[in-house]
mmCIF file with all atom_site columns, C-alpha atoms in Angstrom:
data_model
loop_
_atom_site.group_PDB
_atom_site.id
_atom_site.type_symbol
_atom_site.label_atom_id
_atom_site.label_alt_id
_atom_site.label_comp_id
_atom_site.label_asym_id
_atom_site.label_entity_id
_atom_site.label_seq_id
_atom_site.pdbx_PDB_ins_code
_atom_site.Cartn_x
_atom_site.Cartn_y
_atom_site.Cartn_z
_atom_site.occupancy
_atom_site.B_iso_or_equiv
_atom_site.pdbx_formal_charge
_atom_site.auth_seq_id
_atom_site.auth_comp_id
_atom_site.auth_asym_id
_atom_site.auth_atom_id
_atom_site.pdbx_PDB_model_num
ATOM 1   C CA . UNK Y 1 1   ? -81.223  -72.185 31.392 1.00 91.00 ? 208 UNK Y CA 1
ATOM 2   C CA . UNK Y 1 2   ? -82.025  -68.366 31.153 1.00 96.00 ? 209 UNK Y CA 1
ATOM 3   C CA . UNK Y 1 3   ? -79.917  -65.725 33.391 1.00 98.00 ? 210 UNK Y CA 1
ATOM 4   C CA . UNK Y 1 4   ? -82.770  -63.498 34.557 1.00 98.00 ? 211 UNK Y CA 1
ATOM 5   C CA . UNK Y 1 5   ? -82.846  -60.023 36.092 1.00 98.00 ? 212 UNK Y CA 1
ATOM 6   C CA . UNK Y 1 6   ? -85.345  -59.072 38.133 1.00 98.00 ? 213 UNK Y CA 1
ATOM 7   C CA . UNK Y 1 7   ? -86.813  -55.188 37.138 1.00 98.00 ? 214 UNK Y CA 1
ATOM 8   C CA . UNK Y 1 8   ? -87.625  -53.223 40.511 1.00 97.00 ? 215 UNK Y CA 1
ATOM 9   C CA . UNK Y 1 9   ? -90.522  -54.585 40.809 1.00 96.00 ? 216 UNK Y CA 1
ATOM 10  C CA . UNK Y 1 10  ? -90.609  -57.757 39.911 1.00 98.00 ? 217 UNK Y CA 1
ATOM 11  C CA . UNK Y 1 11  ? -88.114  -58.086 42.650 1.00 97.00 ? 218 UNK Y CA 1
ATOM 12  C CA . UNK Y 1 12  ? -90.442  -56.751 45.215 1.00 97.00 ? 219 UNK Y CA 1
ATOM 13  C CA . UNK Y 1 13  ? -93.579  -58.640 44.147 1.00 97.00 ? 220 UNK Y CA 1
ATOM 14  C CA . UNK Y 1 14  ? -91.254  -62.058 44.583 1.00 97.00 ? 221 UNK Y CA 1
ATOM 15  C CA . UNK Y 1 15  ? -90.469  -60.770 48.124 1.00 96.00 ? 222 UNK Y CA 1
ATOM 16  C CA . UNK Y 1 16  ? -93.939  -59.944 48.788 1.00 95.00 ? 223 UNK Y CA 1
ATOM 17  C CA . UNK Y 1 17  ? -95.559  -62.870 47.376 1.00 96.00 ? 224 UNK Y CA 1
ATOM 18  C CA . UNK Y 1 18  ? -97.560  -60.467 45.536 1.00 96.00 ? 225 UNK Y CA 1
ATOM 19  C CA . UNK Y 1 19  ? -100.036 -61.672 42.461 1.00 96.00 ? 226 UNK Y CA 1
ATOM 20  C CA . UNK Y 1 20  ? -98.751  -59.306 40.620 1.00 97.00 ? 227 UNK Y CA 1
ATOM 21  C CA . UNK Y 1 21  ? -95.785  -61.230 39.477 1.00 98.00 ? 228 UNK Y CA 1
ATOM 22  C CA . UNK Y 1 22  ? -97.385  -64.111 37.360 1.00 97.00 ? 229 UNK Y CA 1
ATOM 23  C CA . UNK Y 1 23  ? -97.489  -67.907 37.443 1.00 98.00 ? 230 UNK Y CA 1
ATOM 24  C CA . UNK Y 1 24  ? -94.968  -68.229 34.507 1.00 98.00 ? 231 UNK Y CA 1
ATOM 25  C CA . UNK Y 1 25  ? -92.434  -65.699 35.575 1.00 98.00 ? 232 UNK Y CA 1
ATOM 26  C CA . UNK Y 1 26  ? -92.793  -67.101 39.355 1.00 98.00 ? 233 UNK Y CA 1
ATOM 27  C CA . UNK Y 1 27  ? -92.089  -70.463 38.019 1.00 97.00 ? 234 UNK Y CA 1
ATOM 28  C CA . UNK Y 1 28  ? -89.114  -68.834 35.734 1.00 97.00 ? 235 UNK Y CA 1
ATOM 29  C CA . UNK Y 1 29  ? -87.396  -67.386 38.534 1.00 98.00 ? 236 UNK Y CA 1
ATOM 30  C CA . UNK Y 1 30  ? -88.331  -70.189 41.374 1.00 97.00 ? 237 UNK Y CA 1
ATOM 31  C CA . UNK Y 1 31  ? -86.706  -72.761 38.781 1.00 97.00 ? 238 UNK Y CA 1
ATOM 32  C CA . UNK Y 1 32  ? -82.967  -73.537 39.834 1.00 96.00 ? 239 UNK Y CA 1
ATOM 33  C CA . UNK Y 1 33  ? -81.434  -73.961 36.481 1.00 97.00 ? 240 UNK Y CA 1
ATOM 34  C CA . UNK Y 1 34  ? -81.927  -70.008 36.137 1.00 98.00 ? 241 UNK Y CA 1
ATOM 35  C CA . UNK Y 1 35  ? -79.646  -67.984 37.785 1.00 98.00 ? 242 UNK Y CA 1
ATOM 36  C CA . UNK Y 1 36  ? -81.186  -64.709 39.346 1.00 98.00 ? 243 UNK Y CA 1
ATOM 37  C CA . UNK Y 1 37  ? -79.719  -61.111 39.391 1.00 98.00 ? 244 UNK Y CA 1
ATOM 38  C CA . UNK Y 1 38  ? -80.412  -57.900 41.660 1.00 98.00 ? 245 UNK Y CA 1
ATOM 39  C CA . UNK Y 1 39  ? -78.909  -54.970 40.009 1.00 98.00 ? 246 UNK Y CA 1
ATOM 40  C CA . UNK Y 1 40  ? -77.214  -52.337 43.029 1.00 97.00 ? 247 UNK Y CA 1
ATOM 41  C CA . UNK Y 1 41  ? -79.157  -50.158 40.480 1.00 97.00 ? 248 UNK Y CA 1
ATOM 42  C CA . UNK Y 1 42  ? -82.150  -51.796 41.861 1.00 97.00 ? 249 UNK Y CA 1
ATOM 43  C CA . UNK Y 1 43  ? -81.285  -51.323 45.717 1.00 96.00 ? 250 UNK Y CA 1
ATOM 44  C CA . UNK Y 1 44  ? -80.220  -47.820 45.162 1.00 96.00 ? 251 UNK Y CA 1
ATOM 45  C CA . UNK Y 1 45  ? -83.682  -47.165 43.561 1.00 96.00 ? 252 UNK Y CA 1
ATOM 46  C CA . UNK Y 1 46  ? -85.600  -48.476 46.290 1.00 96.00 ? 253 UNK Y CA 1
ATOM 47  C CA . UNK Y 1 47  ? -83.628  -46.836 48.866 1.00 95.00 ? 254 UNK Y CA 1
ATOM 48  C CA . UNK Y 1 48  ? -84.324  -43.741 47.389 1.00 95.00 ? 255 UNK Y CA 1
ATOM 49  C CA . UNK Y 1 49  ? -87.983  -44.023 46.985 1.00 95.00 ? 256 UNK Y CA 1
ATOM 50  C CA . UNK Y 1 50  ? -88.248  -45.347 50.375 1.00 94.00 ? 257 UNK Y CA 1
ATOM 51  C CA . UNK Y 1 51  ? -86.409  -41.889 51.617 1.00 93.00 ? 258 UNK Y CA 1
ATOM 52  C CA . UNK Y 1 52  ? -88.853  -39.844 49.824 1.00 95.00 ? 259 UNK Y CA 1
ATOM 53  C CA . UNK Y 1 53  ? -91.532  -42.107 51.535 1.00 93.00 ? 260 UNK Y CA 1
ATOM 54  C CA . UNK Y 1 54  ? -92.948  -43.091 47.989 1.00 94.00 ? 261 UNK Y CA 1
ATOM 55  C CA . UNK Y 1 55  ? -92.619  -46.847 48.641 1.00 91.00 ? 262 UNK Y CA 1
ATOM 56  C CA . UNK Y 1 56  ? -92.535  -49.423 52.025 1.00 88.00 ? 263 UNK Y CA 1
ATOM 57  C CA . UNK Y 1 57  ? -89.893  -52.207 51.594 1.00 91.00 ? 264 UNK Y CA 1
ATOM 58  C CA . UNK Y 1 58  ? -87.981  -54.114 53.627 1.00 90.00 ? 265 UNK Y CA 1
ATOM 59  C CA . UNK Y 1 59  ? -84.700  -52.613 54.993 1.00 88.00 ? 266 UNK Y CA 1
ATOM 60  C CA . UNK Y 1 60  ? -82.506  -55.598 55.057 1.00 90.00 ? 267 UNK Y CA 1
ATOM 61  C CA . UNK Y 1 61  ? -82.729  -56.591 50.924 1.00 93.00 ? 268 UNK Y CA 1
ATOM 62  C CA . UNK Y 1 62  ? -79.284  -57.101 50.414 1.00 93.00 ? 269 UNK Y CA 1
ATOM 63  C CA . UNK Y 1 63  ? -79.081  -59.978 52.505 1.00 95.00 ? 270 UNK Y CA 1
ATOM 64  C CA . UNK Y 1 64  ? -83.213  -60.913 51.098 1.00 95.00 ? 271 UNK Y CA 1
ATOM 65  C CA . UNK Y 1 65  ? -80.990  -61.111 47.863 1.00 97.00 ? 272 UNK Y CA 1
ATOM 66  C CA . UNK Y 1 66  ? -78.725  -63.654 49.489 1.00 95.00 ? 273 UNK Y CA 1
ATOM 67  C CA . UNK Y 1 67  ? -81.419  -65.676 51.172 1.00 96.00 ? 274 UNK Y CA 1
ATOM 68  C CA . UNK Y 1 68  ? -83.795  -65.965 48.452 1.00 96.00 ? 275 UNK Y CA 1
ATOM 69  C CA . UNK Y 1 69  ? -80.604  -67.256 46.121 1.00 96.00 ? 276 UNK Y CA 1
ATOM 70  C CA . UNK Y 1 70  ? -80.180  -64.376 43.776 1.00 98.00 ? 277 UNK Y CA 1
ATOM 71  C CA . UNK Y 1 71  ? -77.013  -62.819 43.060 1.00 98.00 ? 278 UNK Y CA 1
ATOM 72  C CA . UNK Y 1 72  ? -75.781  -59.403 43.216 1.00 97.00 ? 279 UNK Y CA 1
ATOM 73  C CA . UNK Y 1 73  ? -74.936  -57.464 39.941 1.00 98.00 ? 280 UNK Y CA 1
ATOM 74  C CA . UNK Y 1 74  ? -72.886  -55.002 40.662 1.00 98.00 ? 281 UNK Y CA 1
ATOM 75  C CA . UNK Y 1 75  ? -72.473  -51.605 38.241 1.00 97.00 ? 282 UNK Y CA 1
ATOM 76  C CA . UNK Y 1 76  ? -69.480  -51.700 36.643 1.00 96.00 ? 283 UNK Y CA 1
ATOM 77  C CA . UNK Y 1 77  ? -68.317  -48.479 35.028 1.00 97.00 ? 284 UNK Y CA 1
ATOM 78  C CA . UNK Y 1 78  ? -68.804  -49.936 31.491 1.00 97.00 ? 285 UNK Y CA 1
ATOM 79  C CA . UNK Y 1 79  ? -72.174  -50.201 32.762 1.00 97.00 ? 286 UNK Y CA 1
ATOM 80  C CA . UNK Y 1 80  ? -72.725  -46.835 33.116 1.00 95.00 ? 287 UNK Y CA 1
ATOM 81  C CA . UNK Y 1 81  ? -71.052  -46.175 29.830 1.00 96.00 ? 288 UNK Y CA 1
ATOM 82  C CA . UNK Y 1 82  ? -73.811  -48.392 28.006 1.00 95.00 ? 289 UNK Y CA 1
ATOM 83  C CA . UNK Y 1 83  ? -76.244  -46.715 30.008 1.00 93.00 ? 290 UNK Y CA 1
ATOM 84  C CA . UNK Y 1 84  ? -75.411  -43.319 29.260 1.00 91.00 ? 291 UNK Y CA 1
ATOM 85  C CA . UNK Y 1 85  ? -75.005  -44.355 25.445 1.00 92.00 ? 292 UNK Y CA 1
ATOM 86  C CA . UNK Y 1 86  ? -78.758  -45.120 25.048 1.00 93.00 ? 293 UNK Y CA 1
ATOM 87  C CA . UNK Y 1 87  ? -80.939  -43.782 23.382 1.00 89.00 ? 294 UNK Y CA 1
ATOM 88  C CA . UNK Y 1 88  ? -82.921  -41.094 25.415 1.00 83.00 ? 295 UNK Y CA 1
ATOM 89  C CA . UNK Y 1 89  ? -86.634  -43.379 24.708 1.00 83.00 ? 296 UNK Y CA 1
ATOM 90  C CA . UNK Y 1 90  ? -86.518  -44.196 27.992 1.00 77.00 ? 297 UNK Y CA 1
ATOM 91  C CA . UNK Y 1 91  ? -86.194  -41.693 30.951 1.00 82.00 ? 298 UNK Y CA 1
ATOM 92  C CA . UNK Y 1 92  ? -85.618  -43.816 33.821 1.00 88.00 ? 299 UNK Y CA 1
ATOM 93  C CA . UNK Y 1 93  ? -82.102  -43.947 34.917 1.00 91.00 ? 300 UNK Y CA 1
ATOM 94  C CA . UNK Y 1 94  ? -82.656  -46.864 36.969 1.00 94.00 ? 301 UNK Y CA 1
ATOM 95  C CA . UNK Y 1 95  ? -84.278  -48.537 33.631 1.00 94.00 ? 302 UNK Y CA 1
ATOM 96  C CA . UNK Y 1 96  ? -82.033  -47.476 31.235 1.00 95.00 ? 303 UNK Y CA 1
ATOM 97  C CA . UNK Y 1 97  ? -79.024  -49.118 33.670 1.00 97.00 ? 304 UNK Y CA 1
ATOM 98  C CA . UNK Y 1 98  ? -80.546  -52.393 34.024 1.00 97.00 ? 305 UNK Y CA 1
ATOM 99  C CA . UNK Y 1 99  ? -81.145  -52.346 30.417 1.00 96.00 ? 306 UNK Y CA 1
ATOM 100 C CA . UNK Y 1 100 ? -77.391  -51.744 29.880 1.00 96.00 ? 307 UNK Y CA 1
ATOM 101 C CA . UNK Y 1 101 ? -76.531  -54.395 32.249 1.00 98.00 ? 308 UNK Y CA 1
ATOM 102 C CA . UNK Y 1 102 ? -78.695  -57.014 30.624 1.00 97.00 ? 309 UNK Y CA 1
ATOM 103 C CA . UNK Y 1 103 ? -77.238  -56.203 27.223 1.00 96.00 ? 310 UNK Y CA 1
ATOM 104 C CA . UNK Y 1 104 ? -74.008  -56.393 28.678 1.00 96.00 ? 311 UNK Y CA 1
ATOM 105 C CA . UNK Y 1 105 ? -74.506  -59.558 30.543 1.00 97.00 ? 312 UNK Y CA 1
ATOM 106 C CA . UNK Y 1 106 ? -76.826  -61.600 28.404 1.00 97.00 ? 313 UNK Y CA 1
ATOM 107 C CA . UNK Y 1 107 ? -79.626  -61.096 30.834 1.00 98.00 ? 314 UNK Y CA 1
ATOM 108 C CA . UNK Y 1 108 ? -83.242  -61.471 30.249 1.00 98.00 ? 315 UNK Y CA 1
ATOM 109 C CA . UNK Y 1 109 ? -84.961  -58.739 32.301 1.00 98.00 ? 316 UNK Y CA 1
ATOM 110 C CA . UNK Y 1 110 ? -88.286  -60.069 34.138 1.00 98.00 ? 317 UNK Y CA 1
ATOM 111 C CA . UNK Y 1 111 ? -90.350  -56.515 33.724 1.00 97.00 ? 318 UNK Y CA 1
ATOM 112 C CA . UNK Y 1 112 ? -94.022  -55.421 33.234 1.00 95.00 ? 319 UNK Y CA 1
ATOM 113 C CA . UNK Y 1 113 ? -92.323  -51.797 31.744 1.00 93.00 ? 320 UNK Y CA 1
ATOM 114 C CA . UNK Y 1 114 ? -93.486  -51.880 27.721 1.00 90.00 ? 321 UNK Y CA 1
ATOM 115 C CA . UNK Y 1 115 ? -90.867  -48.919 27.204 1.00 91.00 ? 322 UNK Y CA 1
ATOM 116 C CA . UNK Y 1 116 ? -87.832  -51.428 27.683 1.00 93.00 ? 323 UNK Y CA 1
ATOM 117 C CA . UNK Y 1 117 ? -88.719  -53.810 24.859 1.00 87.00 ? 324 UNK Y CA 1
ATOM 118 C CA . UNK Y 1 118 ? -87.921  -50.891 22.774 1.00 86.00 ? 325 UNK Y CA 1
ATOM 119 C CA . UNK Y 1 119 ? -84.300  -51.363 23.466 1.00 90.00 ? 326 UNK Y CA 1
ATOM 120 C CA . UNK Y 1 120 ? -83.854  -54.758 21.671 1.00 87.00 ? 327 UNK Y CA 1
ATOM 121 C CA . UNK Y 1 121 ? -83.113  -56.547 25.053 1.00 94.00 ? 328 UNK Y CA 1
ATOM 122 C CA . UNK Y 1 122 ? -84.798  -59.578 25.820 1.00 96.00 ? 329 UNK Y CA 1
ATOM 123 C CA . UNK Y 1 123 ? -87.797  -59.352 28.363 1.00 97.00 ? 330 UNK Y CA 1
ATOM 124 C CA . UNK Y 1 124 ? -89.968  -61.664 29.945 1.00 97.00 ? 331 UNK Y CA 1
ATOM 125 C CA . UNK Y 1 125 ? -93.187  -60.270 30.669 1.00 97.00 ? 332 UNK Y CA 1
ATOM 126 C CA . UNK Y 1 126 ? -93.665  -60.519 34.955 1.00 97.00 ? 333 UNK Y CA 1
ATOM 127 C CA . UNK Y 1 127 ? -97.673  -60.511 34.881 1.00 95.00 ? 334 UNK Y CA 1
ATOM 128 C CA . UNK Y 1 128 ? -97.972  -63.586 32.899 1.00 94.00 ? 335 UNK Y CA 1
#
């Protein structure tokens, strides 16, 4: 058993079927035994790029969370503590919170992003 988070979007290529997210993460996250989180960092992300017209998703993901059988993660306020504690290698503030939540919570983040393997958290790459 691994307890996965899904980065942006590795999230979105699962929704959209999309080759992008490899056989061996698909498997990974399709596989029962491994419970599956969707940071609110995640959905606050996408809402704002979707806003700014920079990305199309769906409008109803927090109940896509529900239906495809991942779980929410919320932010927590020790969160955004760890978060703001990182070192600045990373500029993403969406990044930089899902990397404090998955040090936090023993998460393995599902990501194609190189820059968050600099953190020491563990990854699985979502392309293979």
């Amino acid at each position: 058993m691994q307890r996965l988070l899904l980065d942006t979007h590795a999230f979105l290529w699962w929704l959209a079927d999309d080759p992008a997210l490899g056989p061996k993460a698909r498997t990974l996250i399709a596989d029962p035994s491994n419970p599956v989180f969707v940071s609110a960092a995640t959905g606050w992300e996408i809402a704002i790029k979707k806003a700014l017209g920079k990305l199309a998703a769906p409008d109803n993901l927090d109940a896509l969370v529900e239906s495809e059988g991942f779980s929410h993660l919320p932010v927590t306020f020790f969160h955004g503590e760890q978060a703001g504690a990182l070192p600045a290698r990373h500029k993403d503030p969406f990044d930089r919170m899902l990397i404090a939540q998955a040090q936090a919570e023993g998460l393995v983040i599902i990501t194609r992003d190189e820059a968050i393997r600099g953190y020491g958290v563990r990854t699985f790459d979502a392309g293979s």
